[in-house]
Amino acid sequence: MTLRIDIGGLPSERLRFAASPLAELTAMLHVLAEPGHHPQHAGWAGDVWSGLRPELAERLREAEFLWRSSQADFLIPARPRPTLAEELDDVDRIDDETYATAALVATCGSNRVHSAGASPLTDATARERALDLAQARGARQEAFAERLLADPAAVRARVRRTLEQCAEAFFDAAWTGVAVQLATDLRLKNDLLKRRGIGAALASVSGALTLAPDGDCIIVDKLQDKATAAHGAGVTFIPSVFGSPHLVVVHAPGWQPVVQYPVAEPGPSEPVSLETVTLRLEALAHPVRLRLLRTLARGPHTTGELAHAWELSPPEVSRHLAVLRRAGLLTARRQGRYVRHHLNLPDLTALGADLLAAVLR
């Protein structure tokens, strides 16, 4: 499972390493929404939540789909600016169609928001399709999608104000220290890029990034088999302290490729019994089960959603899920008429930091 970024003929200056306040705020928001992914930041997340005003806490919950399971593409800028305000101004310049599509992909947990190219902002069938996908994710997702489709300008303004309030509440204070770590990493990466080329720079970013032998393609170990091109625009690499262990890649059509990579190392794993390790490794030995696990790392899914995502039959998916549940790697919870399968992050973490990082990429 790889993502390929075509960089054939791209001038070296179009490959850039830069820090982004908005991307780091997005990583922090993901930590707040999914603290189990980031045990090294659990204390920080607890302190932030305990200090938030109730109004801001509710705002974060109502829009968390923009950064929880996946990040909306407009939150990972291809042209980082020195300040959060400047980057939010750039987001404001994105048209409603582009913004809504990116927001719905993150909210609905699917890249199949559009139907035959129709826009959910203007086409009734596409709108119903988007709302159906959002409803399957939960009541909050459905409500957010309804508000976005009914009045995108109001939702955009509310999301921006929420991010500005986050800056006041916790980001500005955290960014002061984080910026120093990012600057140190950027000096190393840019020096490697200048002295030894893109291959060495990629190797220093992550073991999940490699340069193809012909030098014309960056290969990223990710969930889906996809391809994109950086022709004309280039590729931006953004370091993150709070993003570890995730490797986030913007690759949707119409967006310049961006890679947000972790600076911090994952925390150490907890010891578990040999019998437990054996059972879980056997459960993960099948490639289909590993794919299902990596999908579930992005958020809870129903059996039907997993079957649709990987073009499998629901009974086949159910059999694989049963094996993962017996190994203690999944739990199932009923919400209304849907049964959603959840990744058991603590037990997955016990198998080791390398496995956790690979699954969460």
Short mmCIF file of C-alpha atoms in Angstrom, two decimals:
data_model
loop_
_atom_site.label_atom_id
_atom_site.label_comp_id
_atom_site.label_asym_id
_atom_site.label_seq_id
_atom_site.Cartn_x
_atom_site.Cartn_y
_atom_site.Cartn_z
CA MET A 1 0.00 0.00 0.00
CA THR A 2 1.77 3.14 -1.20
CA LEU A 3 1.20 6.69 -2.29
CA ARG A 4 3.40 7.80 -5.17
CA ILE A 5 4.25 11.48 -5.72
CA ASP A 6 5.62 12.11 -9.21
CA ILE A 7 8.45 14.68 -9.05
CA GLY A 8 9.94 13.98 -12.48
CA GLY A 9 11.58 17.12 -13.92
CA LEU A 10 10.82 19.14 -10.80
CA PRO A 11 13.54 21.74 -9.94
CA SER A 12 15.18 21.09 -6.58
CA GLU A 13 14.00 24.44 -5.25
CA ARG A 14 10.39 23.23 -5.55
CA LEU A 15 11.06 20.69 -2.79
CA ARG A 16 10.92 22.70 0.40
CA PHE A 17 10.96 22.16 4.15
CA ALA A 18 9.07 24.75 6.19
CA ALA A 19 7.19 25.11 9.48
CA SER A 20 3.47 25.86 9.55
CA PRO A 21 1.61 27.26 12.57
CA LEU A 22 -1.75 26.10 11.17
CA ALA A 23 -0.51 22.55 10.52
CA GLU A 24 0.89 22.33 14.06
CA LEU A 25 -2.36 23.66 15.54
CA THR A 26 -4.17 20.96 13.54
CA ALA A 27 -1.83 18.34 15.01
CA MET A 28 -2.58 19.65 18.50
CA LEU A 29 -6.32 19.48 17.84
CA HIS A 30 -5.91 15.89 16.69
CA VAL A 31 -4.12 15.08 19.96
CA LEU A 32 -7.02 16.61 21.88
CA ALA A 33 -9.53 14.56 19.87
CA GLU A 34 -7.52 11.30 19.91
CA PRO A 35 -5.23 11.34 22.97
CA GLY A 36 -4.87 7.55 22.73
CA HIS A 37 -2.81 8.03 19.55
CA HIS A 38 -0.35 10.20 21.46
CA PRO A 39 0.45 8.86 24.93
CA GLN A 40 3.46 11.17 25.16
CA HIS A 41 1.10 14.17 25.03
CA ALA A 42 -1.67 12.76 27.25
CA GLY A 43 -0.75 15.02 30.17
CA TRP A 44 -0.73 18.10 27.95
CA ALA A 45 -4.12 17.16 26.47
CA GLY A 46 -5.63 16.67 29.92
CA ASP A 47 -4.37 20.06 31.08
CA VAL A 48 -5.75 21.80 27.97
CA TRP A 49 -9.19 20.20 28.26
CA SER A 50 -9.43 21.06 31.96
CA GLY A 51 -8.62 24.70 31.23
CA LEU A 52 -10.92 25.25 28.23
CA ARG A 53 -13.99 27.41 28.52
CA PRO A 54 -17.13 25.28 28.00
CA GLU A 55 -18.07 27.24 24.87
CA LEU A 56 -14.72 26.56 23.20
CA ALA A 57 -14.78 22.91 24.24
CA GLU A 58 -18.16 22.52 22.54
CA ARG A 59 -16.90 24.30 19.42
CA LEU A 60 -14.03 21.82 19.21
CA ARG A 61 -16.39 18.87 19.48
CA GLU A 62 -18.74 20.19 16.80
CA ALA A 63 -15.93 20.59 14.25
CA GLU A 64 -13.56 17.82 15.38
CA PHE A 65 -14.22 15.83 12.19
CA LEU A 66 -11.89 18.27 10.40
CA TRP A 67 -8.91 16.90 12.30
CA ARG A 68 -9.87 13.74 14.22
CA SER A 69 -9.70 10.72 11.88
CA SER A 70 -8.08 12.62 9.04
CA GLN A 71 -7.17 16.25 8.50
CA ALA A 72 -9.01 18.51 6.06
CA ASP A 73 -6.55 19.41 3.31
CA PHE A 74 -6.89 23.17 3.85
CA LEU A 75 -5.51 22.75 7.38
CA ILE A 76 -2.13 21.53 6.05
CA PRO A 77 -0.93 24.47 3.91
CA ALA A 78 1.31 23.99 0.90
CA ARG A 79 2.70 27.51 1.35
CA PRO A 80 3.37 27.95 5.05
CA ARG A 81 3.37 31.49 6.42
CA PRO A 82 5.13 32.91 9.47
CA THR A 83 1.91 33.42 11.43
CA LEU A 84 -1.35 31.58 12.02
CA ALA A 85 -3.34 34.66 11.01
CA GLU A 86 -1.68 34.76 7.58
CA GLU A 87 -2.38 31.08 7.00
CA LEU A 88 -6.02 31.50 8.03
CA ASP A 89 -6.26 34.39 5.56
CA ASP A 90 -5.06 31.99 2.85
CA VAL A 91 -7.78 29.50 3.86
CA ASP A 92 -10.36 32.29 3.54
CA ARG A 93 -9.32 32.72 -0.11
CA ILE A 94 -10.30 29.13 -0.98
CA ASP A 95 -13.64 28.96 -2.81
CA ASP A 96 -16.66 27.39 -1.11
CA GLU A 97 -16.68 24.36 -3.40
CA THR A 98 -13.08 23.41 -2.62
CA TYR A 99 -13.48 24.10 1.10
CA ALA A 100 -16.73 22.16 1.42
CA THR A 101 -15.38 19.16 -0.50
CA ALA A 102 -12.30 18.93 1.74
CA ALA A 103 -14.40 19.37 4.88
CA LEU A 104 -16.92 16.71 3.82
CA VAL A 105 -14.20 14.18 2.99
CA ALA A 106 -12.87 14.56 6.53
CA THR A 107 -16.37 14.60 8.07
CA CYS A 108 -17.84 11.68 6.14
CA GLY A 109 -14.77 9.46 6.30
CA SER A 110 -14.93 8.86 2.55
CA ASN A 111 -13.49 10.37 -0.62
CA ARG A 112 -16.70 9.43 -2.46
CA VAL A 113 -18.56 12.58 -1.46
CA HIS A 114 -19.11 13.66 -5.05
CA SER A 115 -21.32 11.64 -7.37
CA ALA A 116 -20.37 11.85 -11.06
CA GLY A 117 -18.65 15.18 -10.44
CA ALA A 118 -21.77 16.85 -9.01
CA SER A 119 -21.36 19.28 -6.13
CA PRO A 120 -23.26 18.70 -2.88
CA LEU A 121 -23.57 22.49 -2.62
CA THR A 122 -25.70 22.69 -5.76
CA ASP A 123 -26.87 19.16 -6.65
CA ALA A 124 -29.67 17.56 -4.59
CA THR A 125 -28.54 13.99 -5.26
CA ALA A 126 -24.95 14.73 -4.30
CA ARG A 127 -26.18 16.55 -1.20
CA GLU A 128 -28.23 13.54 -0.07
CA ARG A 129 -25.27 11.26 -0.74
CA ALA A 130 -23.02 13.43 1.44
CA LEU A 131 -25.60 13.57 4.23
CA ASP A 132 -26.09 9.79 4.12
CA LEU A 133 -22.34 9.28 4.48
CA ALA A 134 -22.22 11.76 7.35
CA GLN A 135 -25.21 10.14 9.09
CA ALA A 136 -23.44 6.78 9.00
CA ARG A 137 -20.57 8.37 10.92
CA GLY A 138 -22.78 9.79 13.70
CA ALA A 139 -25.26 12.47 14.71
CA ARG A 140 -22.63 15.18 15.18
CA GLN A 141 -21.17 14.51 11.73
CA GLU A 142 -24.62 14.70 10.17
CA ALA A 143 -25.38 17.99 11.94
CA PHE A 144 -22.05 19.51 10.88
CA ALA A 145 -22.55 18.44 7.25
CA GLU A 146 -26.07 19.88 7.23
CA ARG A 147 -24.83 23.24 8.52
CA LEU A 148 -21.95 23.30 6.05
CA LEU A 149 -24.16 22.57 3.04
CA ALA A 150 -26.85 25.01 4.13
CA ASP A 151 -24.56 27.96 4.87
CA PRO A 152 -20.88 27.38 4.03
CA ALA A 153 -19.93 31.01 4.73
CA ALA A 154 -21.26 30.85 8.30
CA VAL A 155 -19.53 27.53 9.02
CA ARG A 156 -16.25 28.78 7.57
CA ALA A 157 -16.37 31.90 9.74
CA ARG A 158 -17.19 29.81 12.83
CA VAL A 159 -14.34 27.37 12.16
CA ARG A 160 -11.88 30.25 11.74
CA ARG A 161 -13.05 31.88 14.97
CA THR A 162 -12.70 28.52 16.75
CA LEU A 163 -9.09 28.22 15.57
CA GLU A 164 -8.38 31.78 16.67
CA GLN A 165 -9.81 31.02 20.10
CA CYS A 166 -7.57 27.93 20.28
CA ALA A 167 -4.58 30.19 19.64
CA GLU A 168 -5.59 32.36 22.58
CA ALA A 169 -6.39 29.40 24.84
CA PHE A 170 -3.36 27.14 24.31
CA PHE A 171 -1.66 27.29 20.92
CA ASP A 172 0.28 30.54 21.28
CA ALA A 173 1.88 29.36 24.52
CA ALA A 174 2.77 25.92 23.11
CA TRP A 175 4.01 27.31 19.78
CA THR A 176 6.78 29.31 21.47
CA GLY A 177 8.60 26.13 22.51
CA VAL A 178 7.56 24.02 19.53
CA ALA A 179 8.88 26.57 17.04
CA VAL A 180 12.41 26.13 18.41
CA GLN A 181 12.26 22.34 17.92
CA LEU A 182 10.89 22.76 14.41
CA ALA A 183 13.57 25.30 13.48
CA THR A 184 16.28 22.89 14.62
CA ASP A 185 14.81 20.09 12.53
CA LEU A 186 14.41 22.34 9.50
CA ARG A 187 18.07 23.37 9.61
CA LEU A 188 19.11 19.71 9.51
CA LYS A 189 16.69 18.80 6.72
CA ASN A 190 17.53 21.76 4.51
CA ASP A 191 21.25 21.12 5.01
CA LEU A 192 20.80 17.48 3.98
CA LEU A 193 18.74 18.50 0.96
CA LYS A 194 21.40 20.97 -0.15
CA ARG A 195 24.46 18.77 0.47
CA ARG A 196 23.23 15.24 -0.25
CA GLY A 197 20.00 15.60 -2.22
CA ILE A 198 16.38 14.59 -1.85
CA GLY A 199 17.07 10.90 -1.16
CA ALA A 200 19.06 11.64 1.99
CA ALA A 201 16.55 14.27 3.12
CA LEU A 202 13.65 11.83 2.70
CA ALA A 203 15.50 9.12 4.61
CA SER A 204 15.92 11.53 7.52
CA VAL A 205 12.20 12.37 7.51
CA SER A 206 10.81 8.85 7.93
CA GLY A 207 11.45 5.23 7.04
CA ALA A 208 8.06 5.38 5.31
CA LEU A 209 9.45 7.78 2.67
CA THR A 210 11.75 6.62 -0.10
CA LEU A 211 12.94 7.95 -3.43
CA ALA A 212 12.36 5.70 -6.44
CA PRO A 213 15.57 4.41 -8.10
CA ASP A 214 15.06 6.70 -11.10
CA GLY A 215 14.64 9.71 -8.78
CA ASP A 216 11.35 10.69 -10.40
CA CYS A 217 8.98 9.58 -7.66
CA ILE A 218 8.59 9.83 -3.88
CA ILE A 219 7.08 6.63 -2.47
CA VAL A 220 5.11 6.90 0.78
CA ASP A 221 3.94 3.91 2.81
CA LYS A 222 0.29 4.84 3.39
CA LEU A 223 -3.11 3.24 3.68
CA GLN A 224 -4.20 3.46 0.04
CA ASP A 225 -2.63 2.71 -3.30
CA LYS A 226 -2.76 6.14 -4.95
CA ALA A 227 -0.70 8.50 -7.06
CA THR A 228 -0.38 12.25 -7.43
CA ALA A 229 1.97 14.64 -9.21
CA ALA A 230 3.93 17.67 -8.05
CA HIS A 231 4.53 19.13 -11.51
CA GLY A 232 4.76 22.90 -11.43
CA ALA A 233 3.77 23.29 -7.79
CA GLY A 234 6.36 21.22 -5.93
CA VAL A 235 6.21 19.32 -2.64
CA THR A 236 6.20 20.88 0.83
CA PHE A 237 7.50 19.00 3.90
CA ILE A 238 6.23 20.28 7.26
CA PRO A 239 7.75 19.03 10.54
CA SER A 240 5.49 18.46 13.54
CA VAL A 241 6.14 17.90 17.23
CA PHE A 242 2.56 17.07 18.17
CA GLY A 243 1.90 14.98 15.05
CA SER A 244 4.04 11.98 16.06
CA PRO A 245 3.66 9.16 15.06
CA HIS A 246 1.43 10.19 12.15
CA LEU A 247 2.70 10.88 8.66
CA VAL A 248 0.05 13.09 7.00
CA VAL A 249 0.02 13.54 3.22
CA VAL A 250 -2.14 15.93 1.20
CA HIS A 251 -2.57 14.30 -2.21
CA ALA A 252 -6.15 14.94 -3.43
CA PRO A 253 -6.61 16.25 -6.99
CA GLY A 254 -6.26 20.01 -7.14
CA TRP A 255 -4.07 20.25 -4.03
CA GLN A 256 -0.29 20.66 -4.01
CA PRO A 257 1.33 17.62 -2.36
CA VAL A 258 2.26 18.25 1.28
CA VAL A 259 3.89 15.86 3.76
CA GLN A 260 3.59 16.58 7.49
CA TYR A 261 6.10 14.40 9.31
CA PRO A 262 6.82 13.78 13.01
CA VAL A 263 9.87 15.25 14.68
CA ALA A 264 9.33 13.53 18.04
CA GLU A 265 9.90 9.79 18.44
CA PRO A 266 7.01 7.54 19.57
CA GLY A 267 7.01 6.57 23.21
CA PRO A 268 8.30 3.15 24.36
CA SER A 269 6.00 0.14 24.26
CA GLU A 270 4.65 -1.68 27.30
CA PRO A 271 5.72 -5.31 27.84
CA VAL A 272 3.11 -8.02 27.16
CA SER A 273 3.10 -11.81 27.43
CA LEU A 274 4.52 -14.02 24.69
CA GLU A 275 1.17 -15.78 24.34
CA THR A 276 -0.60 -12.47 23.76
CA VAL A 277 2.03 -11.29 21.31
CA THR A 278 1.78 -14.56 19.35
CA LEU A 279 -2.02 -14.38 19.17
CA ARG A 280 -1.97 -10.81 17.95
CA LEU A 281 0.82 -11.26 15.45
CA GLU A 282 -1.04 -14.23 13.96
CA ALA A 283 -4.13 -12.06 13.67
CA LEU A 284 -2.10 -9.39 11.85
CA ALA A 285 -0.34 -11.85 9.53
CA HIS A 286 -3.14 -11.71 6.93
CA PRO A 287 -2.80 -8.70 4.57
CA VAL A 288 -6.55 -8.04 4.52
CA ARG A 289 -6.70 -7.86 8.32
CA LEU A 290 -3.78 -5.46 8.36
CA ARG A 291 -5.54 -3.24 5.85
CA LEU A 292 -8.72 -3.28 7.92
CA LEU A 293 -6.72 -2.40 11.01
CA ARG A 294 -5.06 0.55 9.30
CA THR A 295 -8.45 1.78 8.12
CA LEU A 296 -9.86 1.52 11.63
CA ALA A 297 -6.89 3.50 12.93
CA ARG A 298 -8.47 6.49 11.18
CA GLY A 299 -11.68 6.07 13.17
CA PRO A 300 -14.55 3.65 13.91
CA HIS A 301 -16.16 2.00 10.87
CA THR A 302 -19.09 -0.30 10.25
CA THR A 303 -18.67 -3.64 8.51
CA GLY A 304 -20.43 -2.22 5.46
CA GLU A 305 -18.08 0.76 5.28
CA LEU A 306 -15.04 -1.48 5.47
CA ALA A 307 -16.44 -3.78 2.80
CA HIS A 308 -17.14 -0.82 0.52
CA ALA A 309 -13.71 0.74 1.10
CA TRP A 310 -11.83 -2.43 0.14
CA GLU A 311 -14.34 -3.91 -2.33
CA LEU A 312 -14.91 -7.01 -0.21
CA SER A 313 -18.09 -8.83 0.74
CA PRO A 314 -19.54 -8.04 4.20
CA PRO A 315 -19.29 -11.72 5.29
CA GLU A 316 -15.59 -11.81 4.38
CA VAL A 317 -14.96 -8.60 6.34
CA SER A 318 -16.92 -10.01 9.29
CA ARG A 319 -14.72 -13.11 9.41
CA HIS A 320 -11.56 -11.03 9.51
CA LEU A 321 -12.99 -8.68 12.13
CA ALA A 322 -13.84 -11.67 14.32
CA VAL A 323 -10.19 -12.77 14.27
CA LEU A 324 -9.05 -9.28 15.25
CA ARG A 325 -11.61 -9.13 18.05
CA ARG A 326 -10.52 -12.48 19.45
CA ALA A 327 -6.97 -11.13 19.54
CA GLY A 328 -8.22 -8.17 21.56
CA LEU A 329 -7.31 -5.63 18.89
CA LEU A 330 -10.87 -4.45 18.22
CA THR A 331 -14.08 -3.72 20.07
CA ALA A 332 -17.59 -3.33 18.65
CA ARG A 333 -20.15 -0.80 19.87
CA ARG A 334 -23.74 -0.35 18.74
CA GLN A 335 -24.96 3.18 18.08
CA GLY A 336 -28.56 3.17 16.91
CA ARG A 337 -28.83 0.94 13.86
CA TYR A 338 -25.08 0.93 13.27
CA VAL A 339 -22.41 -1.30 14.84
CA ARG A 340 -19.03 0.37 14.69
CA HIS A 341 -15.71 -1.36 15.13
CA HIS A 342 -13.08 0.49 17.19
CA LEU A 343 -9.32 -0.02 17.24
CA ASN A 344 -7.97 -1.04 20.66
CA LEU A 345 -5.04 1.38 20.78
CA PRO A 346 -3.62 0.44 24.19
CA ASP A 347 -3.25 -3.23 23.24
CA LEU A 348 -1.90 -2.35 19.81
CA THR A 349 0.65 -0.08 21.50
CA ALA A 350 1.74 -3.05 23.63
CA LEU A 351 2.94 -4.80 20.47
CA GLY A 352 5.54 -2.12 19.93
CA ALA A 353 6.11 1.45 18.84
CA ASP A 354 7.17 0.48 15.31
CA LEU A 355 3.93 -1.41 14.67
CA LEU A 356 1.87 1.40 16.18
CA ALA A 357 3.60 3.97 14.01
CA ALA A 358 3.10 1.83 10.88
CA VAL A 359 -0.61 1.37 11.56
CA LEU A 360 -1.23 5.01 12.46
CA ARG A 361 0.59 6.40 9.43
#
